[in-house]
Amino acid sequence: MGRCASFGMIMLVCLASSGCLFGGEMPSPPEVGGISVMTYDSAGKERQEVFAHPPQRVVAIWQNDVETVLALGAGGALVAAVGVPYTECLLPEYRDAYARIPLRQMEMPSVEELLMLRPDLILGWYSTFSDRVAKSTDFWQARGIHTYMPASSMGRKGKHTIAGECRYILDLGCILGKEARAEELVQKMREEIRYVQARTQGRARPRTLIIERMGNQFMSYGADTLAADILRHVNGEPLSYDRYIGFEQVVEANPNVVFLIVSENRYKEAEAIRQDFLEDPAFQDVRAVQEGRVYVLPLYLVYASATRTYDGIRAMAQGLYPDLYEGARR
């Protein structure tokens, strides 16, 4: 079983050595007698999680965890899928498998309900493993239940990258005994970035603002966010500002392209949000508005996006270079 963790390390070496596509740290060597991956505890400290065998009863919390398990072909191990706003958020090819999961709901189950599911692994975000949500990692570890969280879910702690999402996919592939499929998913992202970079080489990099509306201001997705890392990989120039910016800063930035991020409670309002921005009198002198280059991206494509990072790559590349996918491109 230790060979599986070694496989994950080899794949990450390949990623780190394949030009400028991805970087990042390799996981620690496996412990003897089990599958070993690095994850975090509720205090945000790294710790090694060792699995004697692939989990058989998995609770996945939030869309990235649910969809990654499904994409890996391990949906049969899911006993609960929490946090998918509605089925249409999932890729069509995973919806039938999602419908077969015994418990599917947006709301977080109680701790008692989670215990009744008898999970051997709980996948969640950093925010999941707190006493006010679903108890700490120590709580579950004391009951013999594994936990795993992606580094990219840890808010503004550190830099979030495509490499981190790839590590997450490879880790889950190792944990669930789906290593080959995990590598396929990572390779698909790598190939897409190569395609974009090769066909945009030498072209002017569009100056791009990535923002999310928050009342009378915007939250800026700055240099250390996954969204900005995706943008850089598809030859865009992210405009980095303070965490929150006002209307005046949007106008002063005068970006070529604007990506508007929408959170799960507003996914169905995406087009209305875009139109409001385009029609706002405050932004009529902004180049992106004048040229109609304002695009909406659901949060699940650019934050803890896991397998959907591929779709984030394509969406951003197409917004930056509209001619890129014309013709027979997949």
CSV table of C-alpha atoms in Angstrom, one decimal:
chain,number,residue,atom,x,y,z
A,1,MET,CA,0.0,0.0,0.0
A,2,GLY,CA,3.0,2.3,0.6
A,3,ARG,CA,3.7,2.1,-3.2
A,4,CYS,CA,0.5,4.1,-3.8
A,5,ALA,CA,1.9,7.1,-1.9
A,6,SER,CA,5.1,6.8,-3.7
A,7,PHE,CA,3.2,7.0,-7.0
A,8,GLY,CA,1.7,10.3,-5.8
A,9,MET,CA,5.2,11.6,-5.2
A,10,ILE,CA,6.4,10.6,-8.6
A,11,MET,CA,3.5,12.4,-10.3
A,12,LEU,CA,4.2,15.6,-8.4
A,13,VAL,CA,7.9,15.3,-9.4
A,14,CYS,CA,6.6,15.2,-13.0
A,15,LEU,CA,4.5,18.2,-12.5
A,16,ALA,CA,7.3,20.2,-10.9
A,17,SER,CA,9.7,19.3,-13.8
A,18,SER,CA,7.3,20.0,-16.7
A,19,GLY,CA,8.3,23.5,-17.4
A,20,CYS,CA,6.6,26.4,-15.7
A,21,LEU,CA,3.2,24.8,-15.6
A,22,PHE,CA,3.1,23.8,-12.0
A,23,GLY,CA,5.2,24.1,-8.8
A,24,GLY,CA,4.6,23.1,-5.3
A,25,GLU,CA,6.0,20.8,-2.6
A,26,MET,CA,6.0,17.0,-2.8
A,27,PRO,CA,4.2,15.1,-0.1
A,28,SER,CA,6.2,13.4,2.7
A,29,PRO,CA,7.4,9.8,2.2
A,30,PRO,CA,4.9,7.1,3.2
A,31,GLU,CA,5.0,5.4,6.5
A,32,VAL,CA,5.4,1.7,6.4
A,33,GLY,CA,2.3,-0.3,6.1
A,34,GLY,CA,-0.2,2.2,4.8
A,35,ILE,CA,-1.2,4.9,2.3
A,36,SER,CA,0.3,8.2,3.6
A,37,VAL,CA,-0.7,11.7,2.7
A,38,MET,CA,-0.1,15.1,4.3
A,39,THR,CA,-3.1,17.1,5.4
A,40,TYR,CA,-4.0,19.6,8.1
A,41,ASP,CA,-5.6,19.6,11.5
A,42,SER,CA,-8.1,22.2,12.9
A,43,ALA,CA,-5.2,24.4,14.1
A,44,GLY,CA,-3.9,24.6,10.6
A,45,LYS,CA,-0.9,22.5,11.3
A,46,GLU,CA,0.3,19.9,8.8
A,47,ARG,CA,-0.1,16.3,9.9
A,48,GLN,CA,0.4,12.9,8.2
A,49,GLU,CA,-2.7,10.8,7.6
A,50,VAL,CA,-2.2,7.1,7.1
A,51,PHE,CA,-4.8,4.7,5.6
A,52,ALA,CA,-4.5,1.0,6.0
A,53,HIS,CA,-6.8,0.5,3.0
A,54,PRO,CA,-9.0,2.7,0.8
A,55,PRO,CA,-12.0,4.1,2.7
A,56,GLN,CA,-15.4,2.4,2.1
A,57,ARG,CA,-17.7,5.0,3.7
A,58,VAL,CA,-16.9,8.5,2.8
A,59,VAL,CA,-18.7,11.8,3.7
A,60,ALA,CA,-17.8,14.6,1.3
A,61,ILE,CA,-18.5,18.1,2.3
A,62,TRP,CA,-18.7,20.9,-0.3
A,63,GLN,CA,-18.7,20.5,-4.1
A,64,ASN,CA,-15.0,20.1,-4.7
A,65,ASP,CA,-14.9,17.1,-2.5
A,66,VAL,CA,-18.0,15.5,-3.8
A,67,GLU,CA,-17.2,16.1,-7.5
A,68,THR,CA,-13.6,14.9,-7.1
A,69,VAL,CA,-14.7,11.6,-5.6
A,70,LEU,CA,-17.2,11.2,-8.4
A,71,ALA,CA,-14.6,12.1,-11.1
A,72,LEU,CA,-12.2,9.5,-9.7
A,73,GLY,CA,-14.9,6.9,-10.1
A,74,ALA,CA,-15.2,6.2,-6.4
A,75,GLY,CA,-18.8,7.4,-6.0
A,76,GLY,CA,-19.8,4.0,-4.7
A,77,ALA,CA,-17.9,4.8,-1.5
A,78,LEU,CA,-19.9,8.0,-0.8
A,79,VAL,CA,-22.5,7.7,2.0
A,80,ALA,CA,-23.2,11.5,2.1
A,81,ALA,CA,-22.6,14.5,-0.2
A,82,VAL,CA,-23.1,17.8,1.4
A,83,GLY,CA,-22.9,21.3,0.0
A,84,VAL,CA,-23.8,20.9,-3.7
A,85,PRO,CA,-26.3,23.8,-4.2
A,86,TYR,CA,-28.2,21.9,-6.9
A,87,THR,CA,-27.5,19.0,-9.3
A,88,GLU,CA,-26.9,21.3,-12.3
A,89,CYS,CA,-23.7,22.6,-10.6
A,90,LEU,CA,-22.1,19.2,-11.3
A,91,LEU,CA,-20.8,18.1,-14.7
A,92,PRO,CA,-23.5,16.1,-16.5
A,93,GLU,CA,-21.4,12.9,-16.6
A,94,TYR,CA,-21.4,12.7,-12.8
A,95,ARG,CA,-25.1,13.4,-12.1
A,96,ASP,CA,-26.3,9.8,-12.2
A,97,ALA,CA,-23.7,8.7,-9.7
A,98,TYR,CA,-24.5,11.7,-7.5
A,99,ALA,CA,-28.2,10.7,-7.5
A,100,ARG,CA,-27.2,7.3,-6.1
A,101,ILE,CA,-25.6,8.7,-3.0
A,102,PRO,CA,-27.7,7.9,0.0
A,103,LEU,CA,-27.7,11.3,1.7
A,104,ARG,CA,-27.5,14.5,-0.5
A,105,GLN,CA,-28.2,17.9,1.0
A,106,MET,CA,-26.9,21.4,1.1
A,107,GLU,CA,-27.1,21.9,4.9
A,108,MET,CA,-24.5,20.5,7.2
A,109,PRO,CA,-25.7,17.4,9.1
A,110,SER,CA,-25.4,17.4,12.8
A,111,VAL,CA,-22.5,15.7,14.5
A,112,GLU,CA,-25.0,13.0,15.6
A,113,GLU,CA,-26.1,12.4,12.0
A,114,LEU,CA,-22.6,12.2,10.8
A,115,LEU,CA,-21.7,9.6,13.5
A,116,MET,CA,-24.8,7.6,12.5
A,117,LEU,CA,-23.4,7.4,8.9
A,118,ARG,CA,-20.4,5.4,10.3
A,119,PRO,CA,-17.9,7.1,8.0
A,120,ASP,CA,-14.3,6.0,7.8
A,121,LEU,CA,-13.3,9.3,6.0
A,122,ILE,CA,-14.7,12.8,6.2
A,123,LEU,CA,-13.6,15.2,3.4
A,124,GLY,CA,-14.1,18.9,4.2
A,125,TRP,CA,-12.7,22.4,4.2
A,126,TYR,CA,-10.7,24.0,6.9
A,127,SER,CA,-13.8,25.7,8.1
A,128,THR,CA,-15.7,22.4,8.3
A,129,PHE,CA,-13.5,21.0,11.1
A,130,SER,CA,-14.4,23.5,13.8
A,131,ASP,CA,-16.5,23.0,16.9
A,132,ARG,CA,-19.3,25.3,15.5
A,133,VAL,CA,-19.6,23.3,12.3
A,134,ALA,CA,-18.6,19.6,12.4
A,135,LYS,CA,-16.2,19.3,15.3
A,136,SER,CA,-12.4,19.3,15.2
A,137,THR,CA,-10.1,16.9,13.4
A,138,ASP,CA,-9.1,15.6,16.9
A,139,PHE,CA,-12.7,14.8,17.6
A,140,TRP,CA,-12.9,12.5,14.6
A,141,GLN,CA,-9.4,11.1,15.0
A,142,ALA,CA,-10.3,10.0,18.5
A,143,ARG,CA,-13.1,8.0,17.0
A,144,GLY,CA,-11.0,6.3,14.4
A,145,ILE,CA,-12.4,8.4,11.6
A,146,HIS,CA,-9.9,9.9,9.0
A,147,THR,CA,-10.1,13.5,7.9
A,148,TYR,CA,-8.7,15.3,4.9
A,149,MET,CA,-8.9,18.9,3.9
A,150,PRO,CA,-7.4,20.7,0.8
A,151,ALA,CA,-4.8,23.4,1.5
A,152,SER,CA,-6.7,25.7,-0.7
A,153,SER,CA,-9.7,25.8,1.7
A,154,MET,CA,-7.6,27.5,4.4
A,155,GLY,CA,-8.8,31.0,3.6
A,156,ARG,CA,-6.0,33.5,3.1
A,157,LYS,CA,-3.3,31.4,4.7
A,158,GLY,CA,-0.5,31.1,2.1
A,159,LYS,CA,-0.6,31.0,-1.6
A,160,HIS,CA,-3.2,29.0,-3.5
A,161,THR,CA,-2.1,27.4,-6.8
A,162,ILE,CA,-3.1,25.0,-9.5
A,163,ALA,CA,-0.3,22.8,-8.1
A,164,GLY,CA,-2.1,22.6,-4.8
A,165,GLU,CA,-5.3,21.5,-6.6
A,166,CYS,CA,-3.3,18.8,-8.4
A,167,ARG,CA,-1.8,17.6,-5.2
A,168,TYR,CA,-5.3,17.3,-3.7
A,169,ILE,CA,-6.5,15.2,-6.7
A,170,LEU,CA,-3.5,13.0,-6.6
A,171,ASP,CA,-3.8,12.6,-2.8
A,172,LEU,CA,-7.5,11.5,-3.1
A,173,GLY,CA,-6.6,9.2,-6.0
A,174,CYS,CA,-4.1,7.6,-3.7
A,175,ILE,CA,-6.4,7.4,-0.7
A,176,LEU,CA,-9.3,5.9,-2.8
A,177,GLY,CA,-7.2,3.5,-4.9
A,178,LYS,CA,-7.8,5.5,-8.1
A,179,GLU,CA,-4.2,6.7,-8.9
A,180,ALA,CA,-4.4,6.2,-12.7
A,181,ARG,CA,-7.6,8.2,-13.0
A,182,ALA,CA,-6.2,11.0,-10.8
A,183,GLU,CA,-3.2,11.3,-13.1
A,184,GLU,CA,-5.5,11.5,-16.1
A,185,LEU,CA,-7.4,14.4,-14.5
A,186,VAL,CA,-4.1,16.2,-13.7
A,187,GLN,CA,-2.7,15.5,-17.2
A,188,LYS,CA,-5.8,17.0,-18.8
A,189,MET,CA,-5.2,20.3,-16.9
A,190,ARG,CA,-1.5,20.3,-17.9
A,191,GLU,CA,-2.3,19.7,-21.6
A,192,GLU,CA,-4.9,22.5,-21.6
A,193,ILE,CA,-2.5,25.0,-20.1
A,194,ARG,CA,0.2,24.0,-22.7
A,195,TYR,CA,-2.4,24.5,-25.5
A,196,VAL,CA,-3.3,28.0,-24.2
A,197,GLN,CA,0.3,29.1,-23.6
A,198,ALA,CA,1.5,27.8,-27.0
A,199,ARG,CA,-1.3,29.7,-28.9
A,200,THR,CA,-1.0,33.0,-27.0
A,201,GLN,CA,2.7,33.3,-26.9
A,202,GLY,CA,3.8,36.8,-27.9
A,203,ARG,CA,0.3,38.3,-27.6
A,204,ALA,CA,-0.4,41.2,-25.2
A,205,ARG,CA,-1.5,39.9,-21.8
A,206,PRO,CA,-4.9,41.3,-21.0
A,207,ARG,CA,-5.0,43.3,-17.8
A,208,THR,CA,-7.6,41.6,-15.8
A,209,LEU,CA,-9.6,42.3,-12.6
A,210,ILE,CA,-11.1,39.4,-10.7
A,211,ILE,CA,-13.7,40.6,-8.2
A,212,GLU,CA,-16.8,39.6,-6.3
A,213,ARG,CA,-19.6,42.1,-5.5
A,214,MET,CA,-20.0,42.7,-1.8
A,215,GLY,CA,-22.7,45.3,-1.3
A,216,ASN,CA,-21.2,48.7,-2.2
A,217,GLN,CA,-17.7,47.3,-2.7
A,218,PHE,CA,-15.9,44.4,-4.3
A,219,MET,CA,-13.7,41.6,-2.9
A,220,SER,CA,-10.6,41.4,-5.0
A,221,TYR,CA,-9.0,38.0,-5.8
A,222,GLY,CA,-5.4,39.1,-5.4
A,223,ALA,CA,-2.0,37.7,-6.3
A,224,ASP,CA,-2.1,34.8,-3.8
A,225,THR,CA,-5.5,33.4,-4.8
A,226,LEU,CA,-6.1,30.3,-7.0
A,227,ALA,CA,-8.0,32.5,-9.4
A,228,ALA,CA,-5.0,34.7,-10.0
A,229,ASP,CA,-2.7,31.7,-10.4
A,230,ILE,CA,-5.1,30.2,-13.1
A,231,LEU,CA,-5.1,33.6,-14.8
A,232,ARG,CA,-1.3,33.8,-14.9
A,233,HIS,CA,-1.1,30.3,-16.3
A,234,VAL,CA,-3.3,31.3,-19.3
A,235,ASN,CA,-1.3,34.4,-20.0
A,236,GLY,CA,-3.4,37.0,-18.3
A,237,GLU,CA,-2.2,39.8,-16.2
A,238,PRO,CA,-4.0,39.9,-12.8
A,239,LEU,CA,-4.5,43.3,-11.3
A,240,SER,CA,-3.8,42.9,-7.6
A,241,TYR,CA,-5.3,45.2,-5.0
A,242,ASP,CA,-6.3,45.2,-1.3
A,243,ARG,CA,-8.8,42.6,-0.3
A,244,TYR,CA,-11.7,45.1,-0.7
A,245,ILE,CA,-11.9,47.8,-3.3
A,246,GLY,CA,-14.4,50.5,-4.2
A,247,PHE,CA,-16.1,51.5,-7.4
A,248,GLU,CA,-13.4,54.2,-7.9
A,249,GLN,CA,-10.6,51.7,-7.9
A,250,VAL,CA,-12.4,49.6,-10.5
A,251,VAL,CA,-12.6,52.6,-12.8
A,252,GLU,CA,-9.0,53.6,-12.1
A,253,ALA,CA,-7.8,50.1,-13.0
A,254,ASN,CA,-9.5,50.3,-16.3
A,255,PRO,CA,-9.0,46.6,-17.0
A,256,ASN,CA,-9.2,44.9,-20.4
A,257,VAL,CA,-11.2,42.1,-18.9
A,258,VAL,CA,-13.3,41.6,-15.7
A,259,PHE,CA,-14.2,38.3,-14.2
A,260,LEU,CA,-17.1,38.5,-11.7
A,261,ILE,CA,-17.1,35.7,-9.2
A,262,VAL,CA,-20.4,34.6,-7.8
A,263,SER,CA,-20.9,32.4,-4.7
A,264,GLU,CA,-23.2,29.4,-4.3
A,265,ASN,CA,-26.2,31.4,-3.1
A,266,ARG,CA,-26.2,33.5,-6.2
A,267,TYR,CA,-25.3,31.0,-9.0
A,268,LYS,CA,-28.7,31.3,-10.6
A,269,GLU,CA,-28.4,35.1,-10.7
A,270,ALA,CA,-25.1,35.1,-12.6
A,271,GLU,CA,-26.4,36.7,-15.8
A,272,ALA,CA,-28.3,39.4,-13.9
A,273,ILE,CA,-25.2,40.2,-11.9
A,274,ARG,CA,-23.2,40.6,-15.2
A,275,GLN,CA,-25.9,42.8,-16.7
A,276,ASP,CA,-26.0,45.0,-13.6
A,277,PHE,CA,-22.2,45.5,-13.8
A,278,LEU,CA,-22.4,46.3,-17.6
A,279,GLU,CA,-25.2,48.8,-17.1
A,280,ASP,CA,-23.9,50.5,-14.0
A,281,PRO,CA,-23.3,54.2,-14.9
A,282,ALA,CA,-20.2,54.2,-12.7
A,283,PHE,CA,-18.4,51.7,-15.1
A,284,GLN,CA,-19.3,53.1,-18.5
A,285,ASP,CA,-15.7,54.4,-19.1
A,286,VAL,CA,-14.1,51.1,-18.2
A,287,ARG,CA,-12.6,49.4,-21.2
A,288,ALA,CA,-13.9,45.9,-20.3
A,289,VAL,CA,-17.5,47.3,-20.1
A,290,GLN,CA,-17.2,49.2,-23.4
A,291,GLU,CA,-16.0,46.1,-25.2
A,292,GLY,CA,-18.4,43.7,-23.4
A,293,ARG,CA,-15.5,41.7,-21.9
A,294,VAL,CA,-17.1,41.1,-18.5
A,295,TYR,CA,-17.6,37.4,-17.6
A,296,VAL,CA,-19.2,35.6,-14.6
A,297,LEU,CA,-17.4,32.6,-13.0
A,298,PRO,CA,-19.0,30.4,-10.3
A,299,LEU,CA,-16.9,30.1,-7.2
A,300,TYR,CA,-16.4,26.4,-7.7
A,301,LEU,CA,-14.2,27.0,-10.7
A,302,VAL,CA,-11.6,29.2,-8.9
A,303,TYR,CA,-11.7,28.4,-5.2
A,304,ALA,CA,-10.8,25.0,-3.9
A,305,SER,CA,-11.9,23.9,-7.3
A,306,ALA,CA,-10.1,20.5,-7.5
A,307,THR,CA,-11.2,18.7,-10.8
A,308,ARG,CA,-13.2,21.8,-11.9
A,309,THR,CA,-9.9,23.8,-12.1
A,310,TYR,CA,-9.8,22.5,-15.7
A,311,ASP,CA,-13.1,24.3,-16.4
A,312,GLY,CA,-11.7,27.4,-14.7
A,313,ILE,CA,-8.7,27.3,-17.0
A,314,ARG,CA,-10.8,27.1,-20.1
A,315,ALA,CA,-13.3,29.7,-18.9
A,316,MET,CA,-10.5,32.2,-18.2
A,317,ALA,CA,-8.6,31.5,-21.3
A,318,GLN,CA,-11.7,31.9,-23.5
A,319,GLY,CA,-12.5,35.3,-21.8
A,320,LEU,CA,-9.0,36.5,-22.3
A,321,TYR,CA,-8.6,35.2,-25.9
A,322,PRO,CA,-12.1,34.7,-27.4
A,323,ASP,CA,-10.7,33.2,-30.7
A,324,LEU,CA,-8.8,30.5,-28.8
A,325,TYR,CA,-11.5,27.8,-29.0
A,326,GLU,CA,-12.9,28.5,-32.4
A,327,GLY,CA,-13.2,25.7,-34.9
A,328,ALA,CA,-12.7,22.0,-33.9
A,329,ARG,CA,-11.0,22.5,-30.6
A,330,ARG,CA,-12.5,20.2,-27.9
